[in-house]
Structures are given as C-alpha cells and as structure tokens.
CSV table of C-alpha atoms and ligand atoms in Angstrom, one decimal:
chain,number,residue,atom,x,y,z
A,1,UNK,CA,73.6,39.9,-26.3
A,2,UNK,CA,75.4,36.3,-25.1
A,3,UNK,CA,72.5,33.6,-26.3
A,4,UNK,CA,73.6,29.5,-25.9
A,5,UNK,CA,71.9,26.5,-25.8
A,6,UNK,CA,69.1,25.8,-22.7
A,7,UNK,CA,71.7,23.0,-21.4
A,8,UNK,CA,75.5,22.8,-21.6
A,9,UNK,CA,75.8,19.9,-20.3
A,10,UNK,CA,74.1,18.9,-23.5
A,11,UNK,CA,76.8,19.5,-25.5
A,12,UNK,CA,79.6,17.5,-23.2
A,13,UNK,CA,77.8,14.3,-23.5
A,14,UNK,CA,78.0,13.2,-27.0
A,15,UNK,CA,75.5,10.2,-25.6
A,16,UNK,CA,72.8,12.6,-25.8
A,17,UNK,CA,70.9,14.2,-29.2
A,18,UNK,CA,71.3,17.6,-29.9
A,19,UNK,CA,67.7,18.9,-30.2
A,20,UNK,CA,68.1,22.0,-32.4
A,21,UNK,CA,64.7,23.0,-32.1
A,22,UNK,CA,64.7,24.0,-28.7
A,23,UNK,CA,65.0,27.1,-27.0
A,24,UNK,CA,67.7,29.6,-26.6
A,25,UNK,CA,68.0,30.8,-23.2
A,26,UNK,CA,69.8,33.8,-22.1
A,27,UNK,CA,73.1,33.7,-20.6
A,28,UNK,CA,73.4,35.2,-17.3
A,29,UNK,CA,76.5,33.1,-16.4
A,30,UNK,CA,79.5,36.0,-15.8
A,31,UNK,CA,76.2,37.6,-13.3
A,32,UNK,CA,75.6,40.8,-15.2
A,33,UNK,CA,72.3,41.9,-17.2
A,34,UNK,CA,72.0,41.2,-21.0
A,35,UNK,CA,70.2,42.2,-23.8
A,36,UNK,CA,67.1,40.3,-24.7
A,37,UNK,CA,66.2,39.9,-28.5
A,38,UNK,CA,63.2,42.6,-28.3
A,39,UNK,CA,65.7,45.1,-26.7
A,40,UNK,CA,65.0,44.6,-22.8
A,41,UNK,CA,67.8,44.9,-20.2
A,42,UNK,CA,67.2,42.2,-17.8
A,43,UNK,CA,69.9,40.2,-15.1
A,44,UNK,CA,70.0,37.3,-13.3
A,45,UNK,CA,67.0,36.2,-10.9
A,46,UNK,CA,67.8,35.8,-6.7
A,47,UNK,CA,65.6,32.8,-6.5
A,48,UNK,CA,64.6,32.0,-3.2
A,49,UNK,CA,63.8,28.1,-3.1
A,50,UNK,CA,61.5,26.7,-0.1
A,51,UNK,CA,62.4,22.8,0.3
A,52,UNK,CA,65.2,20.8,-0.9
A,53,UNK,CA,64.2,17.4,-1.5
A,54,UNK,CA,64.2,16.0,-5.2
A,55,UNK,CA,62.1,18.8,-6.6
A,56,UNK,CA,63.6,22.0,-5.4
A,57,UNK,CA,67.2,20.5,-5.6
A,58,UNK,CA,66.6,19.7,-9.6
A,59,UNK,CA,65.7,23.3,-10.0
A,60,UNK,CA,68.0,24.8,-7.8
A,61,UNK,CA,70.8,23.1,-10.5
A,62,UNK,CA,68.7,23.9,-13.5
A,63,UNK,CA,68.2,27.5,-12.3
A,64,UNK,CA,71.9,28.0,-11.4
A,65,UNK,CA,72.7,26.1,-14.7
A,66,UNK,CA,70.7,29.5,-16.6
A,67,UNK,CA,73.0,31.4,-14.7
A,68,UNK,CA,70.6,32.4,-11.6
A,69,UNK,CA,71.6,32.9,-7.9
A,70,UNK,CA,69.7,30.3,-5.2
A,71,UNK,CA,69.1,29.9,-2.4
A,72,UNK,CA,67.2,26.8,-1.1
A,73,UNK,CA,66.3,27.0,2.7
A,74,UNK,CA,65.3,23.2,3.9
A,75,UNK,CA,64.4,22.5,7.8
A,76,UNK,CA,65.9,18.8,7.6
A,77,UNK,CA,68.9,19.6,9.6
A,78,UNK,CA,71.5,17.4,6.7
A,79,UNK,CA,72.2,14.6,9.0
A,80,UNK,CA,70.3,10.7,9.4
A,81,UNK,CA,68.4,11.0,5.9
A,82,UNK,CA,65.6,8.4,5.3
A,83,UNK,CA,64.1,6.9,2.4
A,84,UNK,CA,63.8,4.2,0.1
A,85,UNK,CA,64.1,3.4,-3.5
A,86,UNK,CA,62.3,5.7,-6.5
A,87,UNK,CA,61.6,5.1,-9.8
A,88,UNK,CA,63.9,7.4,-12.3
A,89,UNK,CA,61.6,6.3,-15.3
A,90,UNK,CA,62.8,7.8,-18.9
A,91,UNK,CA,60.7,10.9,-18.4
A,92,UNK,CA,63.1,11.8,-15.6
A,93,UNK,CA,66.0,10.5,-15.6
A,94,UNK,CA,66.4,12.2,-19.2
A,95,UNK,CA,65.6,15.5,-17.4
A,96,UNK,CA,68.9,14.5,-14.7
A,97,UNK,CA,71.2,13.7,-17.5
A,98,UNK,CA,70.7,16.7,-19.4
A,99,UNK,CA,71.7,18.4,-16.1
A,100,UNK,CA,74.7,16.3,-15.5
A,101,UNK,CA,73.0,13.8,-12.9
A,102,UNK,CA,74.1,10.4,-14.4
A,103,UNK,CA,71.8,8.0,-11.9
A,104,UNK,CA,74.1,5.2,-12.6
A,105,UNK,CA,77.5,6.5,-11.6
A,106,UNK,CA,75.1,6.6,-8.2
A,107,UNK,CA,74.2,3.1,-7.9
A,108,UNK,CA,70.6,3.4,-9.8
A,109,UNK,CA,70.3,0.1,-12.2
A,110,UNK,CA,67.6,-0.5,-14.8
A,111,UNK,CA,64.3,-1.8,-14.9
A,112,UNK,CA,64.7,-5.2,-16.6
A,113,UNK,CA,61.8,-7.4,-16.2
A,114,UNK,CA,58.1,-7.0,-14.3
A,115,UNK,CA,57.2,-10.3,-13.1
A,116,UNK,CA,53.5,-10.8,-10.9
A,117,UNK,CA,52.3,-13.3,-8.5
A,118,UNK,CA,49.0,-14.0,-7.0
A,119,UNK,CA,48.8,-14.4,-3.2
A,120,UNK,CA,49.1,-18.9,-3.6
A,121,UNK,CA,52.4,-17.9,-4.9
A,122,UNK,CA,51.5,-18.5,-8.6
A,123,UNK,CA,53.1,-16.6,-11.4
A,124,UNK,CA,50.3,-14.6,-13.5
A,125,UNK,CA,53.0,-13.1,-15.9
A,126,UNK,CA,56.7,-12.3,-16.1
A,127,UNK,CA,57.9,-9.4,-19.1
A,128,UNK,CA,61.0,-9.0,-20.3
A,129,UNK,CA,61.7,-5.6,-20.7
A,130,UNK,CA,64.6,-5.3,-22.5
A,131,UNK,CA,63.3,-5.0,-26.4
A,132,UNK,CA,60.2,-2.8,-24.9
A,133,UNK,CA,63.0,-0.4,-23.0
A,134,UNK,CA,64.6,0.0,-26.5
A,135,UNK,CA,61.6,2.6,-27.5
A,136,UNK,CA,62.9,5.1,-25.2
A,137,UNK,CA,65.5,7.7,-25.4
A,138,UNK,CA,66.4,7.0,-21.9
A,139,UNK,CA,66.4,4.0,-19.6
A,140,UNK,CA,64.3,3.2,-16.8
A,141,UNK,CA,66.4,3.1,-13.8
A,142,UNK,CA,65.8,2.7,-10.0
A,143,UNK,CA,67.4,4.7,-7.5
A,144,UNK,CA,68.3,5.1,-3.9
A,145,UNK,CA,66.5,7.9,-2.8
A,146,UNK,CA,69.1,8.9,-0.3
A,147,UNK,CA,72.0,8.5,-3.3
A,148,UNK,CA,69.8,10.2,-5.4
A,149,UNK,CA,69.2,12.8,-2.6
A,150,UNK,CA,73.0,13.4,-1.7
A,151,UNK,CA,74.4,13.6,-5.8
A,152,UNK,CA,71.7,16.5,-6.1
A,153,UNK,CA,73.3,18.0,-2.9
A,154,UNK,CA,76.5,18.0,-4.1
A,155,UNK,CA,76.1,19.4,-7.3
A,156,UNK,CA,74.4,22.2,-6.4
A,157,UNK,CA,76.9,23.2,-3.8
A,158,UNK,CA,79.9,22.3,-6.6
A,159,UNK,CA,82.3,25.2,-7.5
A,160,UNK,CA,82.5,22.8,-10.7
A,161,UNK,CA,79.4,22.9,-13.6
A,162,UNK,CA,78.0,25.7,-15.2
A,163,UNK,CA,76.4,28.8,-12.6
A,164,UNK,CA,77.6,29.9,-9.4
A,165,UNK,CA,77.0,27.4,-6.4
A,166,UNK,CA,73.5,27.0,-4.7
A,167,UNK,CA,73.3,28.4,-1.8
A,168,UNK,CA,71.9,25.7,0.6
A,169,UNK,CA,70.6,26.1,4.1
A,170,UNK,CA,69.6,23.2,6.4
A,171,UNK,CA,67.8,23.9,9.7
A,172,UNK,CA,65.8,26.8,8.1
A,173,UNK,CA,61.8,25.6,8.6
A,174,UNK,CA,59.8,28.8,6.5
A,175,UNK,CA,57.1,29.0,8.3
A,176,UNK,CA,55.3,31.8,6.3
A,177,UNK,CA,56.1,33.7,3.4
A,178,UNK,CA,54.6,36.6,0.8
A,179,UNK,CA,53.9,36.2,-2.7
A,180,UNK,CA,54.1,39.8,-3.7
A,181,UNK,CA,57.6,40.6,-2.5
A,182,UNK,CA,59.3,37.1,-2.8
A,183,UNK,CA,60.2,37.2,1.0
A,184,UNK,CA,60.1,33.8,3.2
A,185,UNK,CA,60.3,34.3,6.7
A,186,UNK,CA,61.7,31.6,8.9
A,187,UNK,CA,60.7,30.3,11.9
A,188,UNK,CA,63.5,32.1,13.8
A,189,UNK,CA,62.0,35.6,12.6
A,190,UNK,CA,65.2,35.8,9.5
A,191,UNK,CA,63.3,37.2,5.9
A,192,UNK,CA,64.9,35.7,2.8
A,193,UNK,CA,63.6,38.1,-0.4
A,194,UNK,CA,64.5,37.2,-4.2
A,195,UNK,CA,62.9,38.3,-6.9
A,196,UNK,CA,60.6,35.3,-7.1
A,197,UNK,CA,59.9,32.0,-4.9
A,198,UNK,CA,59.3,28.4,-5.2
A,199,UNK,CA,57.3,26.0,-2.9
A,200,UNK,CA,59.0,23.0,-3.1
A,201,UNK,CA,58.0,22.1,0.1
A,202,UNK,CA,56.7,18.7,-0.4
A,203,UNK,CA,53.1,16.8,0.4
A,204,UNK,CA,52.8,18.9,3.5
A,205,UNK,CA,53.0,21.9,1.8
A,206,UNK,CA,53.3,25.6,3.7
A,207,UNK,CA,54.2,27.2,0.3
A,208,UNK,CA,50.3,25.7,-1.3
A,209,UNK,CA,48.2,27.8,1.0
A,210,UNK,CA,49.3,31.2,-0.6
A,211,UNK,CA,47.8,29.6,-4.0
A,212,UNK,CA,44.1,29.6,-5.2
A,213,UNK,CA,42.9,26.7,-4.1
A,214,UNK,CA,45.3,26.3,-0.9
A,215,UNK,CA,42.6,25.7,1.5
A,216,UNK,CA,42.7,22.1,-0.5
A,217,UNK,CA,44.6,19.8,2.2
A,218,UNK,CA,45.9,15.8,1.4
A,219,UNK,CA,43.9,13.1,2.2
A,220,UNK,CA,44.3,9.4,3.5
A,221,UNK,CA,43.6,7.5,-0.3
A,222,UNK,CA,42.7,4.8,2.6
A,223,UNK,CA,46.0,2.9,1.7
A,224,UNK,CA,49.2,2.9,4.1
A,225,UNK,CA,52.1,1.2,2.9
A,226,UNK,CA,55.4,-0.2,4.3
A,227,UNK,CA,58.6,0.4,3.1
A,228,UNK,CA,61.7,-1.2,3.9
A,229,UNK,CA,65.0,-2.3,2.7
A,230,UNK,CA,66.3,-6.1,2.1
A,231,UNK,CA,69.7,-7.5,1.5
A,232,UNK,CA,69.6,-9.3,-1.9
A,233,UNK,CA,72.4,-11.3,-0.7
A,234,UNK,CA,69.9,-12.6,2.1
A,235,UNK,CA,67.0,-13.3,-0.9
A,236,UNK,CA,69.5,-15.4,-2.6
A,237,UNK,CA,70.6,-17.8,0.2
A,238,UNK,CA,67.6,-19.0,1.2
A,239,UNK,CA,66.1,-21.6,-1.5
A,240,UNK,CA,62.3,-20.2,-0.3
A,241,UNK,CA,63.4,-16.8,-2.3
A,242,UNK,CA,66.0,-17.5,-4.6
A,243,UNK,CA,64.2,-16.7,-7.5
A,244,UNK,CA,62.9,-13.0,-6.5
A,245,UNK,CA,66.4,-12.2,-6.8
A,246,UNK,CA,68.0,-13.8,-9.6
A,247,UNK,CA,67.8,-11.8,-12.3
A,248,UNK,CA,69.0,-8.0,-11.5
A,249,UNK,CA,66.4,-5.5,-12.4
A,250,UNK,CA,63.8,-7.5,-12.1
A,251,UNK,CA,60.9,-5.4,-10.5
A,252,UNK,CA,58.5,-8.6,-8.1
A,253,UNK,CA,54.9,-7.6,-7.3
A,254,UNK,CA,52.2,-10.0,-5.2
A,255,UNK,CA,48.7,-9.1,-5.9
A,256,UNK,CA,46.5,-9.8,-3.1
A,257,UNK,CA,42.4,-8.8,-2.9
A,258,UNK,CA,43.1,-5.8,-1.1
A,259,UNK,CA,47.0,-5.7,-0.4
A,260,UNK,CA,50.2,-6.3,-2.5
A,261,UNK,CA,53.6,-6.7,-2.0
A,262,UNK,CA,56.0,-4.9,-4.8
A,263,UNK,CA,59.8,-5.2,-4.7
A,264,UNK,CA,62.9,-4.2,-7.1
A,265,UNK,CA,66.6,-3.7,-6.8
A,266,UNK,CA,68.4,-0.9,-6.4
A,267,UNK,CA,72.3,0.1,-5.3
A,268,UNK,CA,73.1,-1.8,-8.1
A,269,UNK,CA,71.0,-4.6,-7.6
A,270,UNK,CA,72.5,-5.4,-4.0
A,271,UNK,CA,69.6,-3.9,-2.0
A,272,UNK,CA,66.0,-5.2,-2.8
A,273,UNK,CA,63.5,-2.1,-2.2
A,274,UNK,CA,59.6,-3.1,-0.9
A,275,UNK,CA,56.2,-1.3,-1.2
A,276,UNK,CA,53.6,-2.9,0.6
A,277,UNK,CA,50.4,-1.3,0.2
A,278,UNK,CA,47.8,-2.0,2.6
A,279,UNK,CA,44.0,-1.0,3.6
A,280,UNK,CA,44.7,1.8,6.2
A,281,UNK,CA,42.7,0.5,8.9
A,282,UNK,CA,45.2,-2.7,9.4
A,283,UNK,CA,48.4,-0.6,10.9
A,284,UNK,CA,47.8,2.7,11.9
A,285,UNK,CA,50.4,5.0,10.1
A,286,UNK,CA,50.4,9.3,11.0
A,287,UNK,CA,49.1,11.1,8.0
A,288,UNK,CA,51.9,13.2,8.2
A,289,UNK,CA,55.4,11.8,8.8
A,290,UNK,CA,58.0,9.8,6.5
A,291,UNK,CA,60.0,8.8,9.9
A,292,UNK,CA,57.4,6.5,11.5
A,293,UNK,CA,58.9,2.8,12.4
A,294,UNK,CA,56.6,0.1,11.7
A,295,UNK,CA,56.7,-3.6,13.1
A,296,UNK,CA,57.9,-6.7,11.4
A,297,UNK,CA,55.5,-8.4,13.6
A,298,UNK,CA,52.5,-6.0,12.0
A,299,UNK,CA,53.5,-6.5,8.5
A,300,UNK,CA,53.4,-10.1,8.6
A,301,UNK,CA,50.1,-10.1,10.3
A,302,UNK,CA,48.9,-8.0,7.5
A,303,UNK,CA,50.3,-10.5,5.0
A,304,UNK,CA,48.9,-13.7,6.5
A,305,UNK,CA,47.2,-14.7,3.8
A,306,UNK,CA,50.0,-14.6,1.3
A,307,UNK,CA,52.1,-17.6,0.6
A,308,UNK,CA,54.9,-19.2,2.6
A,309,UNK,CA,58.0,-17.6,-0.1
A,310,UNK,CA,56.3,-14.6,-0.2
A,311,UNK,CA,56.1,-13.9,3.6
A,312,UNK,CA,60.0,-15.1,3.8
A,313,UNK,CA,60.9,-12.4,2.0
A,314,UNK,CA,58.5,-9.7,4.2
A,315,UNK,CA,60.5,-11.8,7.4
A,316,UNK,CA,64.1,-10.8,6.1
A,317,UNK,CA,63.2,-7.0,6.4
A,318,UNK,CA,65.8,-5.2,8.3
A,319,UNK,CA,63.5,-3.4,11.1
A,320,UNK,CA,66.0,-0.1,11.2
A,321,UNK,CA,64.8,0.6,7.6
A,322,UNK,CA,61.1,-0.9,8.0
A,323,UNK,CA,58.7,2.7,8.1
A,324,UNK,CA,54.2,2.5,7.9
A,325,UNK,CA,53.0,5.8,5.7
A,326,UNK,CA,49.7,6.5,4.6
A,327,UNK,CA,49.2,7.6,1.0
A,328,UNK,CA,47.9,10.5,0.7
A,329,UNK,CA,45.7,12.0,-2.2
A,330,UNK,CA,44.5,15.8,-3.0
A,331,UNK,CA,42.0,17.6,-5.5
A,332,UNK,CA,43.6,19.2,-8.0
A,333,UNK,CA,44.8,22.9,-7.4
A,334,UNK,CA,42.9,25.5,-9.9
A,335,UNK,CA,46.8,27.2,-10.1
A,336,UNK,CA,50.4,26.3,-9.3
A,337,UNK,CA,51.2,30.1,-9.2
A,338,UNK,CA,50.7,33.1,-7.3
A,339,UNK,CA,52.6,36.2,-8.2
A,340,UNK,CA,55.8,35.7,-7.8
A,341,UNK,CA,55.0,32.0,-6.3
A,342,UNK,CA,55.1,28.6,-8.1
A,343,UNK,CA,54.5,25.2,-6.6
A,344,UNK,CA,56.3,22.5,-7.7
A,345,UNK,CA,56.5,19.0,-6.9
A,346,UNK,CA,54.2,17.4,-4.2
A,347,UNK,CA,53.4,20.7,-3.1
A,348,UNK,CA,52.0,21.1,-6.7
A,349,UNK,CA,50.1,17.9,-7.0
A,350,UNK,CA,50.9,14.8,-4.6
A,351,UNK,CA,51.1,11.8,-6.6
A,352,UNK,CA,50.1,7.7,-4.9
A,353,UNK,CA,53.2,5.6,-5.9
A,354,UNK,CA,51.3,3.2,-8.6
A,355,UNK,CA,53.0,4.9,-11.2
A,356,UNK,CA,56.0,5.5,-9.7
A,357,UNK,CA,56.1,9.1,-11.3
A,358,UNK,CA,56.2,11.3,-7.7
A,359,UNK,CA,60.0,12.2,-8.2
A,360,UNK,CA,59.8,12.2,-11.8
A,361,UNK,CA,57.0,15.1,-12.0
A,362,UNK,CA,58.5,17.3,-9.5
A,363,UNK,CA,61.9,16.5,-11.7
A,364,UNK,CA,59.9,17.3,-14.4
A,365,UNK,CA,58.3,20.3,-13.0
A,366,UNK,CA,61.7,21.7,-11.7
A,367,UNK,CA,63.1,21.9,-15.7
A,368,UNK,CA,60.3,23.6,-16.5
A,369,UNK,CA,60.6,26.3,-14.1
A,370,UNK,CA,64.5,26.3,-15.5
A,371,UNK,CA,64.5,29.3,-17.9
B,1,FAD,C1,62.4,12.1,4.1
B,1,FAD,C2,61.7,11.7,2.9
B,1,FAD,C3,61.9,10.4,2.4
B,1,FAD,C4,61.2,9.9,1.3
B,1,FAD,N1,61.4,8.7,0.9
B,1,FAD,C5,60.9,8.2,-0.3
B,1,FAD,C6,61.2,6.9,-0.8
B,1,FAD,O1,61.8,6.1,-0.2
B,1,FAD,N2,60.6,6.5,-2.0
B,1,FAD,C7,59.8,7.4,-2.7
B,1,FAD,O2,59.3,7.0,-3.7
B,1,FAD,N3,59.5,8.6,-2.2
B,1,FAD,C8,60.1,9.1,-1.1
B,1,FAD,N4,59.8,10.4,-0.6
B,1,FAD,C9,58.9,11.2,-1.4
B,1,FAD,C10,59.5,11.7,-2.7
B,1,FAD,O3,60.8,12.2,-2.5
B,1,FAD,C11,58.6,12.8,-3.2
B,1,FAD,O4,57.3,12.3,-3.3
B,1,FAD,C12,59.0,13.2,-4.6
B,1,FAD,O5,60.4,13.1,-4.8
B,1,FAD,C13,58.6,14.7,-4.9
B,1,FAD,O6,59.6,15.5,-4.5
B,1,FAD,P1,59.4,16.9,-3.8
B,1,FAD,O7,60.7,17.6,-3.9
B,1,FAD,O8,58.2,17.6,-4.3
B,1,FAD,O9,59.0,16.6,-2.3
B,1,FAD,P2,60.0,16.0,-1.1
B,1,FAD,O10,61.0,15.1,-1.7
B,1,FAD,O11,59.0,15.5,-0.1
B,1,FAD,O12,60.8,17.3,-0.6
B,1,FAD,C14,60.2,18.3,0.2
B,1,FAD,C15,61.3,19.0,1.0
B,1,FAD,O13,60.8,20.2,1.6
B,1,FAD,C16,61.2,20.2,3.0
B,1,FAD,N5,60.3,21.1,3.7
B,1,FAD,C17,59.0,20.9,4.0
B,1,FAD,N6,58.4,21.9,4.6
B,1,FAD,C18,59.4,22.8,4.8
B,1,FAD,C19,59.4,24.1,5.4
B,1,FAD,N7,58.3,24.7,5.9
B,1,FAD,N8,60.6,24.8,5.3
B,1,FAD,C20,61.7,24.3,4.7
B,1,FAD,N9,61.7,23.0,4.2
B,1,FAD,C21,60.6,22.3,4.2
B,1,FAD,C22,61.2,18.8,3.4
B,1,FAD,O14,62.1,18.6,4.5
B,1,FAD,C23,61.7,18.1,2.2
B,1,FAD,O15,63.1,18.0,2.1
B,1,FAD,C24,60.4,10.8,0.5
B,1,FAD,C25,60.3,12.2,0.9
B,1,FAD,C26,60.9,12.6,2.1
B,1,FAD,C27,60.8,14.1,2.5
C-alpha cells in the first residue's frame, strides 16, 4: 500500500503550513491499482472532464495531482480568449497554491485598500486593508482571468508536476452525455467514457440537466453589467483621475441609486479592471453570451448622472475589451450529483459577482472533487 500526503506540492513550498490532520490519499501515481487500508484493490479513475474554464481546469490538476487520467473536452477552439479581471480571494487562491498555481508569478497583485464614492464624486469611506489582510492565511489577490486561464492550461498539459499530463481537447462541444456509463458524446457523434464525469460546463450548463433539479434554468437577476479594461497609465495622466490610480491595489467603487461603477488593478497594477452594474432594461445584453461588444457611447449614457471624474474614467475604456452581460441568477439545485455525474462550478450553482466568489467556489468545488 503507497499512502502520501493529499498535496505534494505542499511539501515543496516551505511558505505553506503543513496540516497534519488532513487526509491521506492514495497514491495512484506510477498508474497501477493499490491496496486500500480496509483491503480493497482499486486503480486510477479515467475522468472524463466536460468544460475547461477555471473550474474543470483546477480539478483536472488536482485529479491528475491524485494520480488520475483526464481528459477535459472544451468547445472554445484555444484561440482569441476573452475576459476580465477575477477576484482570487484567500479561500481560493490558497486552494491554487497548494496546487502549485502561484497567482503572482502571473501578474495577480493584492487587494490593498477599498475605497467608495457616491455618484457627486464624494468619498463615503476609504479602508486600508493591509492590517485586516494579516488575519488570513493567504492573500487576496486579483487576477487576469485570461493569465489565470492560460497558467491552468499549462500546467495541466506539463510533463513537469506530480500525475501524468491532462489530456485537453479544444473544439469538442458535448452536446449530450450519460450518467450511468460516464460516456459524453460530442457534437461530431465521437463518445468519450471514463469511469465517472464532471459538468464543468459553466452558467450555461448541458452537464445540469441530467441532475435532479435540471429543468431549473438561469435567470436575468435584472442587472447587466459592463466590463472592460483601462490602462492605468492613462488614469494617472489625466489630473481628473489621478487619484483612482495612485495607490496599487486599491479596489474604487461609485455607488449610484440603481447603478455603480467598481474598478481594481490587475497585471500587476498596470491594467485597471471595471464592473459596471446596471438595471437591465438600460442596454440590452444576450442572456447567454460572454462575447457581446457593448458601446462606449451606451455606457456613458447609462452613467449620466455620475460625476465629471467619474465618467473620465468610463470615457478612457478601450472599446476592443468593453463587453454588456446580464447577470444571471438560479434556484438552488436539490443535488450536484447523479451517478457517476457531479456538477461543479457555475454549472453547480451560478454566483452574481458582488462577492467576487464565482471562480473561487468552482476552485473550491474542483479540490473537493480531488480525492
Ligand atoms: C469566456 C469567458 C470569460 C469570462 N470572463 C470573466 C471575467 O472577466 N471576470 C469574471 O469574474 N468572470 C468571468 N467569467 C466567468 C468565470 O470564469 C466563471 O464564473 C467562474 O470562473 C466559474 O468557473 P466555471 O469553470 O464554473 O465556468 P466557466 O469559467 O464559465 O467555464 C465553463 C467552460 O465550459 C465550456 N463549455 C460550456 N459548454 C460546453 C460544452 N457543451 N462542451 C464543452 N465545453 C463547454 C466553456 O467554453 C467554458 O470554457 C468568464 C467565463 C467565460 C467562459
């Protein structure tokens, strides 16, 4: 019987506390069966991964990290990635480190400060964060989600790190699939089988209709929100916005009646990342797309209101990054499993950004599957 600790990586980084009360997991690492501690012969799992955004690339490492064989099929085709920035809050990034995902050797810089406006421009409050970050294990950082994105990529395809490399597949859209034999079958007629499957397929979810529950569908939470990119460097010359962008990790937010504006750094502190949450009914986003361009002209009209420094900074978006999304909300699913199916991730349970926690459960989800 070969037993070691849940995470090597655990033991390279002497940054990180040992936690010897945690579980032993077996070792399938060399690919061959071993001997459980009540006697059972059991092997490696063929895991068959649907979806490889944040969710099903964490547990594609953490599953090959336990010595399982993966394979994640993703319909994205690998080329022109979108996105933004995402919180990597302690919860989650402590989850990426223990994999080997340092967010910092990636561009991701820390949280520092949390300052808010009102929509005259006033300041309501502005927190240092630094003594209040000292209560966690692990920092609060913000990522680029296509940095983030790409490092996951690349180390589960490494021939480097514990377990054998991922096997990941682009162009492969599962358009069905069965819980009882672990099959998915993609849309050019090709079955995939393992010995169990995981719908990590996002908000839009194929994988959640096979679950109790699945008839459930998102919703429009009747906010949309723009997101877009800044240069910092562009903040910082004009006098109107030099003081959003000042201080690095300093997270901005404008409260408005029914709108607000919230921006923070990321790529270490040379980008500034926005949120602008809206009612729905002002720009008319699709329910179901992360691709869809939205105007500078519309997002100032929908800002109007808000002071003169504020809107400068809306007026420096760069419009090849500037997208409209709804938000979308969902009941909560009775189960996240079916046979040998389990959700994770927004397939599991979509999340509205106010927490900035989306990434982070379906990171958190993806070590729990990890045994
Ligand atoms: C293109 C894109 C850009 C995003 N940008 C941001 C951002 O800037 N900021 C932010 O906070 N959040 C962003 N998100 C959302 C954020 O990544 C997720 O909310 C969060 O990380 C939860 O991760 P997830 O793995 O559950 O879902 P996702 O990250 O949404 O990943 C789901 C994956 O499944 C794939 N997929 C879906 N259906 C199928 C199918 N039938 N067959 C095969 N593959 C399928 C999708 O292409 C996607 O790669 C973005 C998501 C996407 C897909």
């Amino acid at each position: 019987m070969v037993l070691r600790e849940r995470h090597p990586t655990q033991r390279q980084h002497n940054t990180l506390p040992k936690f010897p009360d945690m579980p032993v997991a077996l070792d399938y690492s060399n690919g061959s069966r071993v001997e459980t501690p009540s006697g059972a012969s059991c092997g490696p799992l063929k895991i068959v991964i649907i979806g490889g955004g944040i969710g099903g690339l964490t547990a594609a490492l953490a599953l090959r990290q336990n010595g399982h064989d993966v394979v994640v099929l993703e319909q994205w085709d690998g080329s022109n990635e979108t996105g933004a920035a995402i919180h990597l809050a302690p919860n989650s990034n402590g989850v990426l480190r223990r994999l080997g995902l340092y967010a910092e050797t990636i561009g991701a810089n820390p949280m520092l400060r949390h300052t808010e406006y009102v929509t005259d421009g006033s300041q309501i409050r502005s927190l240092d964060l630094t003594e209040s970050n000292k209560q966690w294990q692990h920092q609060w950082l913000l990522a680029h989600r296509i940095h983030l994105h790409a490092e996951l990529q690349r180390l589960v395809k490494s021939r480097d790190g514990p377990g054998r490399p991922v096997d990941l597949r682009y162009s492969c859209t599962v358009k069905d699939l069965n819980c009882d034999t672990a099959t998915a079958i993609l849309d050019n007629g090709e079955s995939v089988e393992g010995d169990v499957i995981i719908g990590a397929d996002g908000v839009f979810s194929a994988a959640r209709t096979k679950v109790k529950g699945g008839h459930l569908r998102p919703f429009s939470s009747g906010k949309s929100a723009f997101r877009f990119l800044v240069k910092k460097q562009d903040a910082l010359d004009d006098p109107l916005t030099r003081k959003f962008a000042e201080r690095d990790g300093e997270l901005v937010m404008f409260l408005g009646p029914d709108s607000k504006i919230v921006a923070y750094p990321c790529k270490n502190n040379e980008l500034l990342n926005f949120v602008c949450i809206h009612p729905s009914e002002k720009t008319s986003a699709p329910a179901d797309d992360w691709n869809t361009g939205g105007s500078k002209k519309a997002l100032l009209d929908v800002y109007a209101d808000f002071d003169e420094s504020a809107r400068a900074l809306l007026s420096k978006s760069d419009p090849a990054s500037l997208k409209v999304w709804q938000l979308l909300d969902m009941e909560t699913l009775p189960t996240w499993v079916n046979n040998k199916l389990a959700l994770l991730g927004d397939a599991a349970h979509p999340f509205l950004p106010h927490q900035g926690q989306g990434g982070g459960q379906a990171i958190e989800d993806a070590a729990a599957l990890a045994v």
